Tab-separated table of C-alpha atoms and ligand atoms in Angstrom:
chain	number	residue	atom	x	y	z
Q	1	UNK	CA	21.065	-20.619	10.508
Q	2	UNK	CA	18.296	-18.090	12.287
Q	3	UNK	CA	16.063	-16.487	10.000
Q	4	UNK	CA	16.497	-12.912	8.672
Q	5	UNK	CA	15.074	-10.251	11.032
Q	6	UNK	CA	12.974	-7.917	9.206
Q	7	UNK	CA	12.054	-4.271	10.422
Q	8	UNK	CA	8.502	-3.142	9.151
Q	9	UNK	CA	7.917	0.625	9.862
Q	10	UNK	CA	4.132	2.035	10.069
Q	11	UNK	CA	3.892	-1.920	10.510
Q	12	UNK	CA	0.076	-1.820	11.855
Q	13	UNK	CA	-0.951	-0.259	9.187
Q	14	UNK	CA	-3.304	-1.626	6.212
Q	15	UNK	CA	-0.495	-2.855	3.838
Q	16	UNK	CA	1.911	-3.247	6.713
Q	17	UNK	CA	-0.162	-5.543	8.671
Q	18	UNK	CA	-0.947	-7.778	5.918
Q	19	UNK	CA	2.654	-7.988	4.868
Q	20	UNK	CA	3.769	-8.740	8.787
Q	21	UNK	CA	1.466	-12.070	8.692
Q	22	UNK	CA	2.865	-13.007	5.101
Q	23	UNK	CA	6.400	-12.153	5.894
Q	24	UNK	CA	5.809	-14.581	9.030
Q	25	UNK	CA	4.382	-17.410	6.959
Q	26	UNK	CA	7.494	-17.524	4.634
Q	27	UNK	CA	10.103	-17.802	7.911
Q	28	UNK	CA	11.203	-14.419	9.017
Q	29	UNK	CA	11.354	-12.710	12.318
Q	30	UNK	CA	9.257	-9.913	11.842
Q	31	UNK	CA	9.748	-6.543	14.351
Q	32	UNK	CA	7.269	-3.798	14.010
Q	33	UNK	CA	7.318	-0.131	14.474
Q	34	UNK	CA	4.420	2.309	14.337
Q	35	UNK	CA	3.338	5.981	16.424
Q	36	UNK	CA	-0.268	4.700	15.329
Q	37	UNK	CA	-0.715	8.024	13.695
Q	38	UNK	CA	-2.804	6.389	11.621
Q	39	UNK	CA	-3.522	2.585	12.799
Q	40	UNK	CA	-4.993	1.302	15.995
Q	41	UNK	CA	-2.845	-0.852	18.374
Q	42	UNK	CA	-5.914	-3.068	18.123
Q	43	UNK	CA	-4.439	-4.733	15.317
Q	44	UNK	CA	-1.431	-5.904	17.182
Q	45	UNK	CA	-3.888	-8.030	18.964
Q	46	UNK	CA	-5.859	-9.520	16.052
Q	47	UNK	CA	-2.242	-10.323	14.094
Q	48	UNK	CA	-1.758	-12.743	17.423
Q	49	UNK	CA	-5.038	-13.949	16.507
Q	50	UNK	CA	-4.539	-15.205	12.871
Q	51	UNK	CA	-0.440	-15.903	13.104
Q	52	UNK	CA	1.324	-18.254	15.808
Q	53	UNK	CA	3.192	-15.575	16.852
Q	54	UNK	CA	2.886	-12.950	19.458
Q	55	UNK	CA	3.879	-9.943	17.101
Q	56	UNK	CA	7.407	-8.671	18.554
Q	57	UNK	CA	6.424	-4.630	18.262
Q	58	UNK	CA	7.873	-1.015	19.451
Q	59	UNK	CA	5.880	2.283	19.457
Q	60	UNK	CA	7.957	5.190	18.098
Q	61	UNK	CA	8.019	7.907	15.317
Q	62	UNK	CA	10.127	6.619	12.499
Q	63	UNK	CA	11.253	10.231	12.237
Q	64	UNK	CA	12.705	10.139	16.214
Q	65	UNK	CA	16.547	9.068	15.587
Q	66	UNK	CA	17.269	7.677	18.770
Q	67	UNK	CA	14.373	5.893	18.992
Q	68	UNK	CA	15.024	4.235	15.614
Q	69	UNK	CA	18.411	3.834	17.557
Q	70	UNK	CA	17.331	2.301	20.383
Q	71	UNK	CA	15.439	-0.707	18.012
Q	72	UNK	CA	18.491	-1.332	16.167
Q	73	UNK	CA	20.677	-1.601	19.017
Q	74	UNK	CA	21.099	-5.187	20.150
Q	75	UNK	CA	19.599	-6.752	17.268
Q	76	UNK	CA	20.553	-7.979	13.732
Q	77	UNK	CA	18.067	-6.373	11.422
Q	78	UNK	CA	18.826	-7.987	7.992
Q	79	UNK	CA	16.225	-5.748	5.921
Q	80	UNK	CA	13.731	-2.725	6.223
Q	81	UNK	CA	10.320	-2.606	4.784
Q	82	UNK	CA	9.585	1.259	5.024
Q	83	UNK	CA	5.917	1.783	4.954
Q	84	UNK	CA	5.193	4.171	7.323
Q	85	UNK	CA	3.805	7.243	5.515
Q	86	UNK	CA	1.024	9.846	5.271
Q	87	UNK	CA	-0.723	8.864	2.252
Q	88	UNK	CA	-3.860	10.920	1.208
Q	89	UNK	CA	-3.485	12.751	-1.531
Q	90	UNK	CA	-6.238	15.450	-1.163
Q	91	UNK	CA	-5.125	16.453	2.192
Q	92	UNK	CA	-1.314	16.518	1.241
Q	93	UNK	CA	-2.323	19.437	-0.884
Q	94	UNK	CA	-3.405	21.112	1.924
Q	95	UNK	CA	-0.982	19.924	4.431
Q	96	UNK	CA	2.611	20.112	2.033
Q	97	UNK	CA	5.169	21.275	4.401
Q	98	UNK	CA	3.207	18.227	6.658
Q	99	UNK	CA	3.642	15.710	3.625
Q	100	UNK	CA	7.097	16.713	2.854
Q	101	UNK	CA	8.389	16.198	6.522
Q	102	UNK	CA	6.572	13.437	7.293
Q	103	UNK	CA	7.215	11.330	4.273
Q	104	UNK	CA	10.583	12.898	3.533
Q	105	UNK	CA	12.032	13.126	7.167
Q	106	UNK	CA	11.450	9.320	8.359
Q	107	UNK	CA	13.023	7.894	5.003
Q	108	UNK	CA	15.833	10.366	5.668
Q	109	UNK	CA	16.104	8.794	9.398
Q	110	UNK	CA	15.800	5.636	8.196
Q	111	UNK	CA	18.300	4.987	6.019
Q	112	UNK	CA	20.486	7.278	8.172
Q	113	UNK	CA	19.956	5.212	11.094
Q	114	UNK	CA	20.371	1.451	8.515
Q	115	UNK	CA	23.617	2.929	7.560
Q	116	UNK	CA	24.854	3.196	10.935
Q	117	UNK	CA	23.994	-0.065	11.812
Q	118	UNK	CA	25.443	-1.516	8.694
Q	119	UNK	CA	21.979	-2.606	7.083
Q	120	UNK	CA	21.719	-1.486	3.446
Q	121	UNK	CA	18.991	-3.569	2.173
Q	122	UNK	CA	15.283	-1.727	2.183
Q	123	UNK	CA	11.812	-2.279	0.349
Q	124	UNK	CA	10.454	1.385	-0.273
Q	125	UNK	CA	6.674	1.818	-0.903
Q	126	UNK	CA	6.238	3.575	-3.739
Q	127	UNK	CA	2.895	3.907	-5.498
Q	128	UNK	CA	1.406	4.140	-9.137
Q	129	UNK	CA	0.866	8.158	-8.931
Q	130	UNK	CA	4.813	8.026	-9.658
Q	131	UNK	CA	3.330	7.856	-13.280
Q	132	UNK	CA	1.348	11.138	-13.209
Q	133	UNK	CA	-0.882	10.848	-16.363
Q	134	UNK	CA	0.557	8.323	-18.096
Q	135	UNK	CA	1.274	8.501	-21.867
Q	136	UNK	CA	0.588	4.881	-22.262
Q	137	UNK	CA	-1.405	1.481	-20.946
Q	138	UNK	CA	-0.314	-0.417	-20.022
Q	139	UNK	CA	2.455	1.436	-18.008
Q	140	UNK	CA	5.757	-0.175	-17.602
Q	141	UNK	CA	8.306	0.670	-14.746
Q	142	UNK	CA	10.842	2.674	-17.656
Q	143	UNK	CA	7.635	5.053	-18.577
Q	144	UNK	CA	8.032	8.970	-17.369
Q	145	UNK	CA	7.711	10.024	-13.987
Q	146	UNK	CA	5.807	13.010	-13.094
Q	147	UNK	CA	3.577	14.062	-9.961
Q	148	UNK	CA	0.158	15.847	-9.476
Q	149	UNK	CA	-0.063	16.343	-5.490
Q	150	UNK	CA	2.549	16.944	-2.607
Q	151	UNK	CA	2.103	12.998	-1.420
Q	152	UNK	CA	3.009	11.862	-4.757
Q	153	UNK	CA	5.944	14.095	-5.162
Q	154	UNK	CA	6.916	12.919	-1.971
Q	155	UNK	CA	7.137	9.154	-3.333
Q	156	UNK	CA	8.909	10.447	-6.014
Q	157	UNK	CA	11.658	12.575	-4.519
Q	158	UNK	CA	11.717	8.984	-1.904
Q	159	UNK	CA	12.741	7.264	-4.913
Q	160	UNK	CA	15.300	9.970	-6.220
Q	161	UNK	CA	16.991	9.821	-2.864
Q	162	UNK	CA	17.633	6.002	-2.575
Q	163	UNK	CA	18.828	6.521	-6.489
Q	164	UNK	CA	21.385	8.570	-5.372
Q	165	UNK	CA	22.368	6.859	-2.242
Q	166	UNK	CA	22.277	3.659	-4.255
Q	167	UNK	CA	24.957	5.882	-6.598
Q	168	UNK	CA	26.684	6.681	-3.335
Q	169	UNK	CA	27.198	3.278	-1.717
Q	170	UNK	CA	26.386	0.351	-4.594
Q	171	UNK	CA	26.325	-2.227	-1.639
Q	172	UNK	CA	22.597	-0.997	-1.146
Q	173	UNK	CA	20.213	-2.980	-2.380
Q	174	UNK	CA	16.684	-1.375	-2.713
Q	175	UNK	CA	13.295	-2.482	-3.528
Q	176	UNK	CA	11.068	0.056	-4.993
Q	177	UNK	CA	7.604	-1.355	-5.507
Q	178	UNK	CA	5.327	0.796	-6.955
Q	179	UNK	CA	1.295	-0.152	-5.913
Q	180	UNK	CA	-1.001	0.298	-8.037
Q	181	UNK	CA	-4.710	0.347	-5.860
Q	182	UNK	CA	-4.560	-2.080	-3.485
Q	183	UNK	CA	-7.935	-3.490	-1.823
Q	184	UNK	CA	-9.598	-6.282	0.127
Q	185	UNK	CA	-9.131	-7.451	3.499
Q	186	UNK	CA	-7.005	-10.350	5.018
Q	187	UNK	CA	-9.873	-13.423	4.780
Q	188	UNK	CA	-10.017	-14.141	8.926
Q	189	UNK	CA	-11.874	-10.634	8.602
Q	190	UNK	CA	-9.043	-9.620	11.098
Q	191	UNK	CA	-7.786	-6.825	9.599
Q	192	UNK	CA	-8.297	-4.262	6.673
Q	193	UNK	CA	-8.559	-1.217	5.716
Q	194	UNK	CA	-9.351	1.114	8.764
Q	195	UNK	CA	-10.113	4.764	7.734
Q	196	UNK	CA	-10.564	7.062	10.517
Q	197	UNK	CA	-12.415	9.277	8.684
Q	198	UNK	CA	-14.560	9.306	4.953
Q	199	UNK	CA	-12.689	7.163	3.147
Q	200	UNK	CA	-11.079	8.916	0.402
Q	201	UNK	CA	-10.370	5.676	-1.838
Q	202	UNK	CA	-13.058	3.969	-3.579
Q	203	UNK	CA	-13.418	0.588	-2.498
Q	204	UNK	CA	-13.960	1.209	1.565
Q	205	UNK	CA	-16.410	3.681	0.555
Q	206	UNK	CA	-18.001	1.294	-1.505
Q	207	UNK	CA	-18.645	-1.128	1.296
Q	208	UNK	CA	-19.653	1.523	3.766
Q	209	UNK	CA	-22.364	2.535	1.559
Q	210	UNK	CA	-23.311	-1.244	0.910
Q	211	UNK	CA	-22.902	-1.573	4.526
Q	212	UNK	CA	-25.773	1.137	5.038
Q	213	UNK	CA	-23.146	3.816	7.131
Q	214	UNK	CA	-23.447	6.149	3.859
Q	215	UNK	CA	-25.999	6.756	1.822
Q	216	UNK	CA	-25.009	6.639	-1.911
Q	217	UNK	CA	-21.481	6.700	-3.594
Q	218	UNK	CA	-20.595	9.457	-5.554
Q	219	UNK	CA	-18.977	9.050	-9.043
Q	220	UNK	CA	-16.639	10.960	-10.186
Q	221	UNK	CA	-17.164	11.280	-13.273
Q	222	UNK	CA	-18.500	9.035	-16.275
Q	223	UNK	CA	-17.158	11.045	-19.545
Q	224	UNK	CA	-13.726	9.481	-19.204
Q	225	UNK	CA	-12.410	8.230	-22.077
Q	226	UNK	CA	-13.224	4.938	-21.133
Q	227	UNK	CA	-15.552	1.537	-22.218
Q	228	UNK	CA	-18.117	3.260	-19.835
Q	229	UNK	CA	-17.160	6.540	-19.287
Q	230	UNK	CA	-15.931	6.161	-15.355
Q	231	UNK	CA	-12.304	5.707	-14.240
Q	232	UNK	CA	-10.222	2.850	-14.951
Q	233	UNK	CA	-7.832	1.259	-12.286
Q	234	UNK	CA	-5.750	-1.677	-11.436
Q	235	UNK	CA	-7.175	-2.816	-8.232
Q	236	UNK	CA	-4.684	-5.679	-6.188
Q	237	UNK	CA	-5.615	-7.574	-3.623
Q	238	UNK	CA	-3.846	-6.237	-0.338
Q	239	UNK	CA	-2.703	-10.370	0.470
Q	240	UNK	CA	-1.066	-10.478	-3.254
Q	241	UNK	CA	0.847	-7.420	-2.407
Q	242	UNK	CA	1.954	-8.901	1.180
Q	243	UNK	CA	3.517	-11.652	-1.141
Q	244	UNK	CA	4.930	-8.736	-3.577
Q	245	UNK	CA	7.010	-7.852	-0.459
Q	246	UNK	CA	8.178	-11.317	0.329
Q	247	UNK	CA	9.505	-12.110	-2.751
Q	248	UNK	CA	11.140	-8.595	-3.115
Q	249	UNK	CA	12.652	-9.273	-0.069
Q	250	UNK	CA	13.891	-12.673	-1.385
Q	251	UNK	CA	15.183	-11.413	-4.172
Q	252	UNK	CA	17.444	-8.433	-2.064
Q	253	UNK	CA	18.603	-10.918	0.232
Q	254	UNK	CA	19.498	-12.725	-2.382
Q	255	UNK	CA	21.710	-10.603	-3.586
Q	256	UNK	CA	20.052	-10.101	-7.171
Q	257	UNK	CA	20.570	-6.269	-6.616
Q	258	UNK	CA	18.142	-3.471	-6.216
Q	259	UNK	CA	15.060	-3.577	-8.255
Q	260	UNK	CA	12.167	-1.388	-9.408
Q	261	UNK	CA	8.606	-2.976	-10.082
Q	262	UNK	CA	4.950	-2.950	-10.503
Q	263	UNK	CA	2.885	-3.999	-7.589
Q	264	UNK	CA	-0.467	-4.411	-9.846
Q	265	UNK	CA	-2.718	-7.522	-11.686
Q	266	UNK	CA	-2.153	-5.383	-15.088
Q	267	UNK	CA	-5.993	-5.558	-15.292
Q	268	UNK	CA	-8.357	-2.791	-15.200
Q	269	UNK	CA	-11.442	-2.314	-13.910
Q	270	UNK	CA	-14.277	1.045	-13.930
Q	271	UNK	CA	-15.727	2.310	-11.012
Q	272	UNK	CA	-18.988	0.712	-12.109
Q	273	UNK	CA	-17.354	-2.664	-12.525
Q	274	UNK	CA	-16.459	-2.254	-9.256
Q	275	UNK	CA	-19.420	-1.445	-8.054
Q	276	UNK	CA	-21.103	-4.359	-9.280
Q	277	UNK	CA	-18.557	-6.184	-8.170
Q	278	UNK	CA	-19.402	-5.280	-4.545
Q	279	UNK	CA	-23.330	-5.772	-4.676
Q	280	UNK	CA	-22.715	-9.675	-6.188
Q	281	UNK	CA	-20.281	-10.145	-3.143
Q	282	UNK	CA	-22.508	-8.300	-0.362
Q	283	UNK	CA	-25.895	-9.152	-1.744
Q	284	UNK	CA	-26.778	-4.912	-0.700
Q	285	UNK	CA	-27.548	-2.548	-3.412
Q	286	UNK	CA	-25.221	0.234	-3.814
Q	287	UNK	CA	-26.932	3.248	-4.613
Q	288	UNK	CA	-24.589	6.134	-6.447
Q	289	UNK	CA	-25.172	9.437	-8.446
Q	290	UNK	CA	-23.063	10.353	-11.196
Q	291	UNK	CA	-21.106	13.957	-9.887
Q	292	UNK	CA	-18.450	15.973	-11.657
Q	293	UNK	CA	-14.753	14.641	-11.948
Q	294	UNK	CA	-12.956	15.099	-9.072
Q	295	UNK	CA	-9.479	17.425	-9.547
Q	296	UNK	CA	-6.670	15.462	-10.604
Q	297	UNK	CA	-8.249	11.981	-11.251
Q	298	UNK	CA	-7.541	10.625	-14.725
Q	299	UNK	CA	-8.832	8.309	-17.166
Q	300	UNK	CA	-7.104	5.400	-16.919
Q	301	UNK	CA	-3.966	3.726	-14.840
Q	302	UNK	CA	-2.756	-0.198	-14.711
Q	303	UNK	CA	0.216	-1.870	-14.523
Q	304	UNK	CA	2.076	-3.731	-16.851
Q	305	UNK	CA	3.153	-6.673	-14.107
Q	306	UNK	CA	5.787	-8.663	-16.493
Q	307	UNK	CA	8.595	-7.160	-14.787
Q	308	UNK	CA	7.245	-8.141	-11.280
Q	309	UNK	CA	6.451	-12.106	-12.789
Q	310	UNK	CA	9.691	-12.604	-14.936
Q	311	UNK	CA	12.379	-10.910	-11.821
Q	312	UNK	CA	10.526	-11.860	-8.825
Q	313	UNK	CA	7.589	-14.884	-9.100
Q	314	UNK	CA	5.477	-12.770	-8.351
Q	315	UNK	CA	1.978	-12.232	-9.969
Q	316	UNK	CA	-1.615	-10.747	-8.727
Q	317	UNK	CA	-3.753	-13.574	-8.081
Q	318	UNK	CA	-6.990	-12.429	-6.696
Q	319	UNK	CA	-9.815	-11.837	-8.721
Q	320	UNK	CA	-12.040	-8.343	-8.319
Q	321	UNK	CA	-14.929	-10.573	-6.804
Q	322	UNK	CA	-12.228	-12.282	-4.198
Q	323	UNK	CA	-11.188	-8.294	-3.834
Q	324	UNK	CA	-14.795	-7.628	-3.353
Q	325	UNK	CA	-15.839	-10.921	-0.635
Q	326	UNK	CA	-13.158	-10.076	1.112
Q	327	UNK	CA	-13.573	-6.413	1.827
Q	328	UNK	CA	-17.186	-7.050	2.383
Q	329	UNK	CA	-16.414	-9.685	5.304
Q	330	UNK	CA	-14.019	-7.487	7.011
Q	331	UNK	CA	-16.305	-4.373	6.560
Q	332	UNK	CA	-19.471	-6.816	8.196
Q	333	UNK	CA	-17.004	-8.163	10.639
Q	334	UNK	CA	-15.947	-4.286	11.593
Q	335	UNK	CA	-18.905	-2.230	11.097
Q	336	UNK	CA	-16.774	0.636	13.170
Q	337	UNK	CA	-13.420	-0.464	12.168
Q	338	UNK	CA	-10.955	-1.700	14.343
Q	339	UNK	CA	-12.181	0.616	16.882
Q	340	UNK	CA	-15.844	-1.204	17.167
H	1	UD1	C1	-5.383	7.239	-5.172
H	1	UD1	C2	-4.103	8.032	-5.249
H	1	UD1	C3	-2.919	7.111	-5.262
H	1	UD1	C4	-2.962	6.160	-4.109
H	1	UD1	C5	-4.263	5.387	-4.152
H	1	UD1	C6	-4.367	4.466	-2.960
H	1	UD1	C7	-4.676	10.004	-6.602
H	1	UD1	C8	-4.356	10.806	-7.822
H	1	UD1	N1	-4.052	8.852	-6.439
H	1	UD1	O1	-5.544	6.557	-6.382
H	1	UD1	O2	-1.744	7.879	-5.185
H	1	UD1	O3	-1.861	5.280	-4.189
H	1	UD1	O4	-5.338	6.308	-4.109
H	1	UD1	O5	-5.320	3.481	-3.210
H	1	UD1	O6	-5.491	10.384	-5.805
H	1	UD1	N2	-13.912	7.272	-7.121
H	1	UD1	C9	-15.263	7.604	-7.164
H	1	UD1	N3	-15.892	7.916	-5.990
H	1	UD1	C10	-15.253	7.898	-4.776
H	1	UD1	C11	-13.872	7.555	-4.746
H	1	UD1	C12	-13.243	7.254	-5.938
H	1	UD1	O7	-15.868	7.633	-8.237
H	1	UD1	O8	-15.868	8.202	-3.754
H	1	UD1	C13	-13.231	6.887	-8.375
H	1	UD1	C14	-12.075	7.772	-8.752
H	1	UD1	O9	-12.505	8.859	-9.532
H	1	UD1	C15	-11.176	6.787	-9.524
H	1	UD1	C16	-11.454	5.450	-8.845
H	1	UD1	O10	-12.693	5.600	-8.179
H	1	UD1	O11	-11.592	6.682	-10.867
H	1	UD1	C17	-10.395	5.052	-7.835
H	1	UD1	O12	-10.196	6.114	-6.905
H	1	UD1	P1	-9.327	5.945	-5.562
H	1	UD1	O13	-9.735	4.702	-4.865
H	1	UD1	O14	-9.412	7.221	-4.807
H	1	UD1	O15	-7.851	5.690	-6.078
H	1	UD1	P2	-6.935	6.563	-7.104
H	1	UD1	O16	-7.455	7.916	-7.245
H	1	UD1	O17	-6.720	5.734	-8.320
């Protein structure tokens, strides 16, 4: 029997890329499609480097139908993994009709394009902010939904459309795996996270201010109702989640059915955790003032993983310090990113 073909879309990408080598290591064909929008083809390259494999790879928009066409034809994809997606939050409230097309229009195309090829089983990255504010921690998948920017509302509605077409067709069989912050690097120093411009997340600006290319961090904030007063999050190692993906996969192909689940340790840590964190790993100081709360940030957010463990094997492994080592080597590694 050949092994399951397995289309990743915005596959150079941080989570994609990570998932492409893991996906490998378990046994499937991998084929990967990006527009590098947002990702350098430079990482096509260093993949060769750390798998065996010479990643099989097409450049096209995931929201051009015949191009999407054109990779289906002739092959038998068994599953999608649809990552591709504009993802910051602060600049999808600036950019909505931008985030609403983008994010919106290639799911659209992609399960329009699965369905004519007779493929029905997809992994859809969702995220945490699918929560909102939540009401309680730690948050289980059956909490309330609600958004508080365009990108989120964009994962959301995502998820309402494969709920309907799941209604529609029952021979679907959908993955929705909701991250909760992932982080770190793969630990060749490879590939990571690669932000073209200030990072907007915490942990790459972290290491670029350990790394000496910014001055001092900015806090958001440190009168959140919190053990000390800065934000609390559920930070998961980017390689844990590549595994979160292979045994969601295993479970669709499987034929278990569609399933919903936390992509998080259930463990949270504060910004200043973090930040210590980073100067045992690196050895630099991280210098950092204490600034207002930025809009729309809230106290508190982790995961309550059980579902994820019990349904699919799957748990968070890595350790904030592992987190921490391993970001730092890829950020020393790649003072410039993939690009230097
Ligand atoms: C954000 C997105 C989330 C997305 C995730 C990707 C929102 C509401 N959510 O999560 O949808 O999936 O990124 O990882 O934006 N912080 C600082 N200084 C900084 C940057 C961050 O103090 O320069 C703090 C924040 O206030 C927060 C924590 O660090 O308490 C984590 O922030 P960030 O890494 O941006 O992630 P989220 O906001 O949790």
């Amino acid at each position: 029997m050949t092994n399951p073909t397995i289309l990743l879309t915005g596959a150079t990408g941080y989570i994609a890329s990570h998932t492409w080598l893991a996906l490998q290591a378990a046994g499937f064909n991998v084929i990967g499609v990006d527009n590098f929008s947002n990702s350098s083809p430079e990482v096509l390259s260093r993949l060769e480097r750390i798998g065996t494999l010479r990643p099989e790879f097409v450049q096209a928009d995931v929201c051009d139908a015949s191009a999407l066409d054109a990779v289906f034809a002739g092959r038998r994809i068994a599953a999608v993994v649809h990552f591709a997606a504009h993802k910051a939050v602060g600049e999808s409230t600036v950019r909505p009709l931008a985030y609403y097309a983008n994010n919106l229009g290639s799911l659209l195309n992609v399960c329009q394009t699965m369905q004519r090829h007779c493929c029905k089983t997809l992994v859809f990255s969702s995220s945490a902010t699918v929560y909102g504010k939540p009401e309680r921690l730690p948050i289980r998948e059956d909490a309330a939904l609600a958004t508080t920017s365009p990108y989120g509302a964009t994962k959301l509605m995502g998820e309402n459309i494969l709920r309907d077409l799941e209604k529609a067709d029952p021979t679907w069989a959908i993955g929705y795996l909701r991250y909760f912050n992932p982080v770190g690097a793969h630990e060749s120093g490879l590939i990571g996270e690669d932000p073209r411009d200030t990072p907007n997340n915490l942990m790459p600006y972290v290491s670029q201010v350990a790394m000496g290319k910014r001055a001092r961090l900015q806090i958001f904030g440190n009168d959140y109702d919190t053990p000390d007063g800065t934000g609390v999050r559920d930070y998961i190692h980017v390689l844990d989640l590549a595994d979160g993906h292979v045994a969601a996969l295993r479970y669709l192909l499987d034929g278990k059915g569609s399933i919903t689940a936390n992509l998080g340790r259930g463990r949270g840590h504060s910004v200043l955790e973090l930040v210590r964190a980073f100067e045992r790993a690196s050895g630099c100081s991280v210098p950092f003032d204490i600034v207002s709360r930025r809009p729309g940030d809230i106290d508190a957010c982790y995961a309550d993983p059980t579902l994820a463990r019990l349904a699919l094997g799957w748990q968070g492994l890595r350790d904030l310090d592992a987190m921490c080592v391993d970001t730092w080597r890829w950020q020393r590694l790649n003072p410039n990113g993939m690009a230097g």
